[in-house]
PDB file of C-alpha atoms in Angstrom:
ATOM      1  CA  MET A   1     -64.759  11.779   1.426  1.00 42.00           C
ATOM      2  CA  SER A   2     -63.017  10.555   4.589  1.00 42.00           C
ATOM      3  CA  THR A   3     -60.631   7.352   4.443  1.00 47.00           C
ATOM      4  CA  GLN A   4     -59.756   4.867   7.005  1.00 52.00           C
ATOM      5  CA  ARG A   5     -56.464   4.422   8.030  1.00 64.00           C
ATOM      6  CA  THR A   6     -54.917   0.957   8.215  1.00 80.00           C
ATOM      7  CA  THR A   7     -54.384  -0.095  11.938  1.00 93.00           C
ATOM      8  CA  ALA A   8     -50.785  -1.613  12.892  1.00 92.00           C
ATOM      9  CA  SER A   9     -52.334  -4.871  13.500  1.00 93.00           C
ATOM     10  CA  ALA A  10     -53.454  -5.054  10.297  1.00 95.00           C
ATOM     11  CA  ALA A  11     -50.876  -3.892   8.391  1.00 95.00           C
ATOM     12  CA  ALA A  12     -48.613  -6.571  10.191  1.00 95.00           C
ATOM     13  CA  GLU A  13     -51.078  -9.186   9.531  1.00 96.00           C
ATOM     14  CA  ALA A  14     -50.891  -8.131   5.770  1.00 96.00           C
ATOM     15  CA  TRP A  15     -47.324  -8.297   5.623  1.00 97.00           C
ATOM     16  CA  ALA A  16     -47.443 -11.436   7.397  1.00 97.00           C
ATOM     17  CA  GLU A  17     -49.946 -13.193   5.273  1.00 97.00           C
ATOM     18  CA  GLN A  18     -47.880 -11.705   2.123  1.00 96.00           C
ATOM     19  CA  VAL A  19     -44.985 -14.000   3.614  1.00 97.00           C
ATOM     20  CA  ARG A  20     -46.825 -16.995   4.010  1.00 97.00           C
ATOM     21  CA  VAL A  21     -48.133 -16.957   0.721  1.00 96.00           C
ATOM     22  CA  GLY A  22     -44.984 -16.634  -0.978  1.00 93.00           C
ATOM     23  CA  ARG A  23     -43.368 -19.297   1.384  1.00 93.00           C
ATOM     24  CA  GLU A  24     -46.023 -21.700   0.475  1.00 95.00           C
ATOM     25  CA  GLN A  25     -45.094 -21.219  -2.990  1.00 94.00           C
ATOM     26  CA  ILE A  26     -41.801 -21.672  -2.842  1.00 90.00           C
ATOM     27  CA  GLU A  27     -41.798 -24.993  -0.843  1.00 91.00           C
ATOM     28  CA  ARG A  28     -44.525 -26.200  -2.967  1.00 93.00           C
ATOM     29  CA  LEU A  29     -42.378 -25.819  -6.220  1.00 92.00           C
ATOM     30  CA  SER A  30     -39.077 -26.490  -4.470  1.00 88.00           C
ATOM     31  CA  GLU A  31     -37.094 -29.814  -5.966  1.00 85.00           C
ATOM     32  CA  VAL A  32     -34.560 -29.751  -3.627  1.00 83.00           C
ATOM     33  CA  ASP A  33     -34.346 -29.249   0.518  1.00 83.00           C
ATOM     34  CA  GLU A  34     -33.334 -26.200   1.504  1.00 80.00           C
ATOM     35  CA  PRO A  35     -29.730 -26.276   3.233  1.00 83.00           C
ATOM     36  CA  ALA A  36     -29.502 -25.959   7.197  1.00 85.00           C
ATOM     37  CA  ASP A  37     -27.483 -22.732   6.600  1.00 84.00           C
ATOM     38  CA  PHE A  38     -29.741 -20.810   3.245  1.00 83.00           C
ATOM     39  CA  TYR A  39     -26.580 -18.631   2.688  1.00 81.00           C
ATOM     40  CA  GLY A  40     -24.180 -21.211   2.744  1.00 83.00           C
ATOM     41  CA  PRO A  41     -23.567 -21.874  -0.816  1.00 86.00           C
ATOM     42  CA  MET A  42     -23.874 -18.090  -1.930  1.00 87.00           C
ATOM     43  CA  ALA A  43     -21.856 -16.276   1.192  1.00 89.00           C
ATOM     44  CA  GLN A  44     -18.948 -15.868  -0.533  1.00 91.00           C
ATOM     45  CA  ARG A  45     -21.086 -12.970  -2.890  1.00 90.00           C
ATOM     46  CA  PHE A  46     -21.320 -10.788  -0.283  1.00 89.00           C
ATOM     47  CA  ALA A  47     -17.328 -10.149   0.357  1.00 90.00           C
ATOM     48  CA  LEU A  48     -17.541  -6.770  -1.080  1.00 93.00           C
ATOM     49  CA  ASP A  49     -14.971  -3.726  -1.020  1.00 96.00           C
ATOM     50  CA  PRO A  50     -15.592  -1.411   1.704  1.00 97.00           C
ATOM     51  CA  HIS A  51     -13.656   1.014   0.044  1.00 96.00           C
ATOM     52  CA  ARG A  52     -16.100   0.905  -2.974  1.00 96.00           C
ATOM     53  CA  THR A  53     -17.832   3.837  -4.497  1.00 94.00           C
ATOM     54  CA  ASP A  54     -20.350   2.387  -7.055  1.00 95.00           C
ATOM     55  CA  ASP A  55     -23.144   1.452  -4.518  1.00 95.00           C
ATOM     56  CA  GLU A  56     -25.362   4.080  -4.193  1.00 95.00           C
ATOM     57  CA  ALA A  57     -27.198   2.761  -1.457  1.00 95.00           C
ATOM     58  CA  LEU A  58     -23.747   2.838   0.520  1.00 95.00           C
ATOM     59  CA  GLU A  59     -23.259   6.590  -0.805  1.00 95.00           C
ATOM     60  CA  VAL A  60     -26.829   7.352   0.789  1.00 94.00           C
ATOM     61  CA  LEU A  61     -25.611   5.749   4.569  1.00 93.00           C
ATOM     62  CA  ARG A  62     -22.296   7.622   4.303  1.00 91.00           C
ATOM     63  CA  THR A  63     -24.145  10.855   4.225  1.00 90.00           C
ATOM     64  CA  LEU A  64     -25.686   9.867   7.762  1.00 89.00           C
ATOM     65  CA  ASP A  65     -22.538   8.540   9.535  1.00 70.00           C
ATOM     66  CA  ARG A  66     -21.813  10.159  12.688  1.00 81.00           C
ATOM     67  CA  ARG A  67     -18.260   9.547  13.442  1.00 85.00           C
ATOM     68  CA  ARG A  68     -18.912   9.038  17.177  1.00 93.00           C
ATOM     69  CA  GLU A  69     -22.165   6.984  16.820  1.00 96.00           C
ATOM     70  CA  THR A  70     -22.200   3.145  17.148  1.00 97.00           C
ATOM     71  CA  TRP A  71     -24.351   1.269  14.554  1.00 97.00           C
ATOM     72  CA  LEU A  72     -26.130  -1.823  15.303  1.00 98.00           C
ATOM     73  CA  ASP A  73     -26.227  -3.859  11.497  1.00 98.00           C
ATOM     74  CA  ILE A  74     -28.837  -6.331  12.063  1.00 98.00           C
ATOM     75  CA  GLY A  75     -28.353  -8.961   9.256  1.00 97.00           C
ATOM     76  CA  ALA A  76     -25.264  -7.886   8.695  1.00 97.00           C
ATOM     77  CA  GLY A  77     -24.366 -10.844   6.452  1.00 95.00           C
ATOM     78  CA  GLY A  78     -20.910 -10.841   4.840  1.00 96.00           C
ATOM     79  CA  GLY A  79     -20.419  -7.309   5.852  1.00 97.00           C
ATOM     80  CA  ARG A  80     -21.398  -5.147   2.818  1.00 96.00           C
ATOM     81  CA  TYR A  81     -22.386  -2.439   4.976  1.00 97.00           C
ATOM     82  CA  ALA A  82     -21.156  -3.273   8.127  1.00 97.00           C
ATOM     83  CA  LEU A  83     -17.278  -2.690   6.699  1.00 98.00           C
ATOM     84  CA  PRO A  84     -17.895   0.642   4.978  1.00 97.00           C
ATOM     85  CA  ILE A  85     -19.812   2.177   7.793  1.00 96.00           C
ATOM     86  CA  ALA A  86     -17.244   0.628  10.248  1.00 96.00           C
ATOM     87  CA  LEU A  87     -14.516   2.741   8.406  1.00 95.00           C
ATOM     88  CA  VAL A  88     -16.361   6.268   9.596  1.00 94.00           C
ATOM     89  CA  VAL A  89     -18.066   5.424  13.008  1.00 95.00           C
ATOM     90  CA  ARG A  90     -16.876   4.600  16.023  1.00 96.00           C
ATOM     91  CA  ARG A  91     -18.541   0.914  16.322  1.00 97.00           C
ATOM     92  CA  VAL A  92     -20.188  -1.369  14.384  1.00 98.00           C
ATOM     93  CA  ILE A  93     -22.454  -4.462  16.415  1.00 98.00           C
ATOM     94  CA  ALA A  94     -22.993  -6.779  13.331  1.00 98.00           C
ATOM     95  CA  VAL A  95     -25.948  -9.095  14.536  1.00 98.00           C
ATOM     96  CA  GLU A  96     -25.808 -12.419  11.809  1.00 97.00           C
ATOM     97  CA  PRO A  97     -27.093 -15.857  12.244  1.00 95.00           C
ATOM     98  CA  SER A  98     -25.786 -17.643   9.481  1.00 95.00           C
ATOM     99  CA  GLU A  99     -22.288 -18.942   9.935  1.00 95.00           C
ATOM    100  CA  ALA A 100     -20.995 -18.840   6.335  1.00 95.00           C
ATOM    101  CA  MET A 101     -21.823 -15.216   6.162  1.00 96.00           C
ATOM    102  CA  ARG A 102     -19.933 -14.434   9.645  1.00 97.00           C
ATOM    103  CA  LYS A 103     -16.983 -16.581   8.076  1.00 97.00           C
ATOM    104  CA  VAL A 104     -16.992 -13.910   5.008  1.00 97.00           C
ATOM    105  CA  LEU A 105     -17.916 -10.951   7.594  1.00 97.00           C
ATOM    106  CA  ARG A 106     -14.603 -12.035   9.726  1.00 97.00           C
ATOM    107  CA  ALA A 107     -12.525 -12.560   6.681  1.00 97.00           C
ATOM    108  CA  GLY A 108     -13.083  -9.064   5.491  1.00 97.00           C
ATOM    109  CA  ILE A 109     -12.618  -8.040   8.976  1.00 98.00           C
ATOM    110  CA  SER A 110      -9.013  -9.487   8.804  1.00 98.00           C
ATOM    111  CA  GLU A 111      -8.283  -8.499   5.549  1.00 97.00           C
ATOM    112  CA  HIS A 112      -8.947  -4.971   5.879  1.00 97.00           C
ATOM    113  CA  GLY A 113      -7.707  -4.624   9.213  1.00 97.00           C
ATOM    114  CA  ILE A 114     -11.097  -3.306  10.792  1.00 97.00           C
ATOM    115  CA  GLY A 115     -10.945  -3.482  14.503  1.00 96.00           C
ATOM    116  CA  ASN A 116     -14.006  -1.661  15.456  1.00 97.00           C
ATOM    117  CA  ILE A 117     -16.618  -4.479  14.475  1.00 98.00           C
ATOM    118  CA  GLY A 118     -17.931  -6.467  17.031  1.00 97.00           C
ATOM    119  CA  VAL A 119     -19.980  -9.717  15.453  1.00 97.00           C
ATOM    120  CA  VAL A 120     -22.985 -11.159  17.286  1.00 97.00           C
ATOM    121  CA  GLU A 121     -23.885 -14.958  16.707  1.00 96.00           C
ATOM    122  CA  ASP A 122     -27.563 -14.440  17.104  1.00 95.00           C
ATOM    123  CA  HIS A 123     -30.760 -13.928  15.323  1.00 94.00           C
ATOM    124  CA  TRP A 124     -32.802 -10.933  15.589  1.00 96.00           C
ATOM    125  CA  PRO A 125     -34.170  -9.929  18.330  1.00 94.00           C
ATOM    126  CA  ALA A 126     -31.272 -10.609  19.874  1.00 92.00           C
ATOM    127  CA  ALA A 127     -31.206 -12.957  23.176  1.00 90.00           C
ATOM    128  CA  ASP A 128     -28.866 -10.440  24.946  1.00 89.00           C
ATOM    129  CA  PRO A 129     -29.931  -7.017  25.060  1.00 86.00           C
ATOM    130  CA  VAL A 130     -27.948  -4.787  22.353  1.00 92.00           C
ATOM    131  CA  SER A 131     -28.274  -1.147  21.997  1.00 94.00           C
ATOM    132  CA  ALA A 132     -26.810   1.483  19.661  1.00 97.00           C
ATOM    133  CA  ASP A 133     -27.093   5.031  17.902  1.00 97.00           C
ATOM    134  CA  VAL A 134     -28.494   3.657  14.756  1.00 97.00           C
ATOM    135  CA  ALA A 135     -29.940   0.378  13.661  1.00 97.00           C
ATOM    136  CA  LEU A 136     -29.499  -0.424  10.111  1.00 98.00           C
ATOM    137  CA  MET A 137     -31.682  -3.197   8.452  1.00 98.00           C
ATOM    138  CA  ALA A 138     -30.695  -3.593   4.841  1.00 97.00           C
ATOM    139  CA  HIS A 139     -32.209  -6.316   3.122  1.00 95.00           C
ATOM    140  CA  VAL A 140     -33.977  -8.238   5.593  1.00 95.00           C
ATOM    141  CA  GLY A 141     -37.573  -8.575   6.827  1.00 94.00           C
ATOM    142  CA  TYR A 142     -39.077  -9.423   2.953  1.00 95.00           C
ATOM    143  CA  ASP A 143     -39.503 -13.328   4.329  1.00 93.00           C
ATOM    144  CA  ILE A 144     -39.841 -12.383   8.176  1.00 96.00           C
ATOM    145  CA  GLU A 145     -43.351 -13.245   9.117  1.00 96.00           C
ATOM    146  CA  GLY A 146     -43.464 -11.216  12.308  1.00 95.00           C
ATOM    147  CA  PHE A 147     -41.739  -8.131  10.947  1.00 96.00           C
ATOM    148  CA  GLY A 148     -43.816  -6.044  13.514  1.00 93.00           C
ATOM    149  CA  ALA A 149     -41.788  -7.390  16.582  1.00 93.00           C
ATOM    150  CA  PHE A 150     -38.738  -7.198  14.602  1.00 95.00           C
ATOM    151  CA  LEU A 151     -39.172  -3.682  14.073  1.00 96.00           C
ATOM    152  CA  ASP A 152     -39.911  -3.214  17.864  1.00 95.00           C
ATOM    153  CA  ALA A 153     -37.138  -4.732  18.766  1.00 96.00           C
ATOM    154  CA  ALA A 154     -34.884  -2.232  16.760  1.00 97.00           C
ATOM    155  CA  GLU A 155     -36.623   0.933  17.600  1.00 96.00           C
ATOM    156  CA  ALA A 156     -36.081  -0.230  21.211  1.00 96.00           C
ATOM    157  CA  ALA A 157     -32.146  -0.699  20.681  1.00 97.00           C
ATOM    158  CA  ALA A 158     -31.727   2.335  18.485  1.00 97.00           C
ATOM    159  CA  GLY A 159     -32.377   6.251  18.565  1.00 93.00           C
ATOM    160  CA  ARG A 160     -32.622   6.113  15.110  1.00 95.00           C
ATOM    161  CA  CYS A 161     -33.526   3.167  12.450  1.00 96.00           C
ATOM    162  CA  VAL A 162     -32.409   2.653   8.692  1.00 97.00           C
ATOM    163  CA  VAL A 163     -33.677   0.439   6.650  1.00 97.00           C
ATOM    164  CA  ILE A 164     -32.926  -0.289   2.774  1.00 97.00           C
ATOM    165  CA  MET A 165     -35.371  -2.279   0.587  1.00 96.00           C
ATOM    166  CA  ARG A 166     -35.889  -3.090  -3.136  1.00 94.00           C
ATOM    167  CA  THR A 167     -39.036  -1.332  -4.258  1.00 93.00           C
ATOM    168  CA  SER A 168     -39.927  -4.416  -6.359  1.00 86.00           C
ATOM    169  CA  GLY A 169     -38.827  -8.081  -7.387  1.00 76.00           C
ATOM    170  CA  ALA A 170     -40.219  -7.295 -10.745  1.00 64.00           C
ATOM    171  CA  ALA A 171     -36.613  -7.090 -12.405  1.00 62.00           C
ATOM    172  CA  ARG A 172     -34.959 -10.043 -10.968  1.00 72.00           C
ATOM    173  CA  LEU A 173     -34.091 -12.731 -12.762  1.00 70.00           C
ATOM    174  CA  ASN A 174     -35.378 -15.265 -10.836  1.00 75.00           C
ATOM    175  CA  ALA A 175     -39.129 -13.513 -11.104  1.00 77.00           C
ATOM    176  CA  THR A 176     -38.537 -13.304 -14.472  1.00 82.00           C
ATOM    177  CA  LEU A 177     -37.807 -16.676 -15.354  1.00 88.00           C
ATOM    178  CA  PHE A 178     -40.139 -18.397 -12.611  1.00 88.00           C
ATOM    179  CA  PRO A 179     -43.280 -18.408 -15.012  1.00 90.00           C
ATOM    180  CA  GLU A 180     -41.598 -20.207 -17.715  1.00 90.00           C
ATOM    181  CA  ILE A 181     -40.163 -22.744 -15.328  1.00 90.00           C
ATOM    182  CA  HIS A 182     -43.361 -22.978 -13.163  1.00 90.00           C
ATOM    183  CA  GLY A 183     -46.260 -21.952 -15.404  1.00 92.00           C
ATOM    184  CA  GLN A 184     -47.127 -19.194 -12.856  1.00 92.00           C
ATOM    185  CA  ASP A 185     -46.075 -15.768 -11.686  1.00 90.00           C
ATOM    186  CA  ARG A 186     -43.671 -15.457  -8.564  1.00 89.00           C
ATOM    187  CA  HIS A 187     -45.411 -14.456  -5.829  1.00 89.00           C
ATOM    188  CA  ALA A 188     -44.128 -10.781  -4.583  1.00 90.00           C
ATOM    189  CA  TYR A 189     -43.199 -10.747  -1.068  1.00 93.00           C
ATOM    190  CA  PRO A 190     -43.573  -7.618   0.690  1.00 96.00           C
ATOM    191  CA  MET A 191     -41.154  -4.733  -0.090  1.00 95.00           C
ATOM    192  CA  LEU A 192     -40.637  -1.064   0.203  1.00 96.00           C
ATOM    193  CA  PRO A 193     -44.207  -0.111  -0.471  1.00 95.00           C
ATOM    194  CA  GLU A 194     -45.461  -2.392   2.144  1.00 95.00           C
ATOM    195  CA  LEU A 195     -42.880  -1.401   4.586  1.00 96.00           C
ATOM    196  CA  VAL A 196     -44.074   2.208   3.772  1.00 95.00           C
ATOM    197  CA  GLU A 197     -47.418   1.156   4.709  1.00 95.00           C
ATOM    198  CA  LEU A 198     -46.559  -0.764   7.867  1.00 96.00           C
ATOM    199  CA  LEU A 199     -44.400   2.047   9.503  1.00 96.00           C
ATOM    200  CA  ALA A 200     -47.435   4.360   8.548  1.00 94.00           C
ATOM    201  CA  ALA A 201     -49.971   2.158  10.350  1.00 95.00           C
ATOM    202  CA  ARG A 202     -47.365   2.194  13.053  1.00 94.00           C
ATOM    203  CA  GLY A 203     -47.267   6.078  13.595  1.00 93.00           C
ATOM    204  CA  THR A 204     -43.635   6.319  12.380  1.00 90.00           C
ATOM    205  CA  ASP A 205     -43.097   9.415   9.982  1.00 85.00           C
ATOM    206  CA  ALA A 206     -40.353   7.859   7.771  1.00 89.00           C
ATOM    207  CA  GLY A 207     -38.399   9.704   4.953  1.00 92.00           C
ATOM    208  CA  VAL A 208     -37.855   7.754   1.697  1.00 94.00           C
ATOM    209  CA  THR A 209     -34.869   8.094  -0.462  1.00 94.00           C
ATOM    210  CA  LEU A 210     -34.746   5.983  -3.792  1.00 94.00           C
ATOM    211  CA  VAL A 211     -31.453   4.988  -5.292  1.00 92.00           C
TER     212      VAL A 211
END
């Protein structure tokens, strides 16, 4: 029995629809206006020690580092990965649209004396061309409707791409409490299983490491 493979356009639209449904639910149930800078109230939580050894995902990234490479950290946030990666590669280009996150990132650069990180104030795809050996996308994409175009730009900018995503949101506290508060389950945004399906539909042979 043959099975029909999902097309790239169908997988991209399925991703987009899942994002749209999730966003509609949040907008419908929200009791407060979303701040102009979504990460402003929580940015300081992303100030992490670049020398930490208790982050399993970071330990996997460290096995992928090449000292003469340039890494592009798309959605770098407060530098949770940009800072430690910069300690072992030639250069990191950190693209981050949130002003609050960039403030935390620059504070980390200054505190730890890391001089090989360039900070780009922009959304992705960036307005000006950016190129690197490796593109890192860590916990971005969950709420990006046009994630196919996002990936296109990353693949065009770098020779290799690395993505970090959760396998599911079921264990997260907000998903656990959501039904108690709102009387309905939290709609799941696309995560790792959907990413694997999207990449397969795009013809990308991706390796997966679970931590």
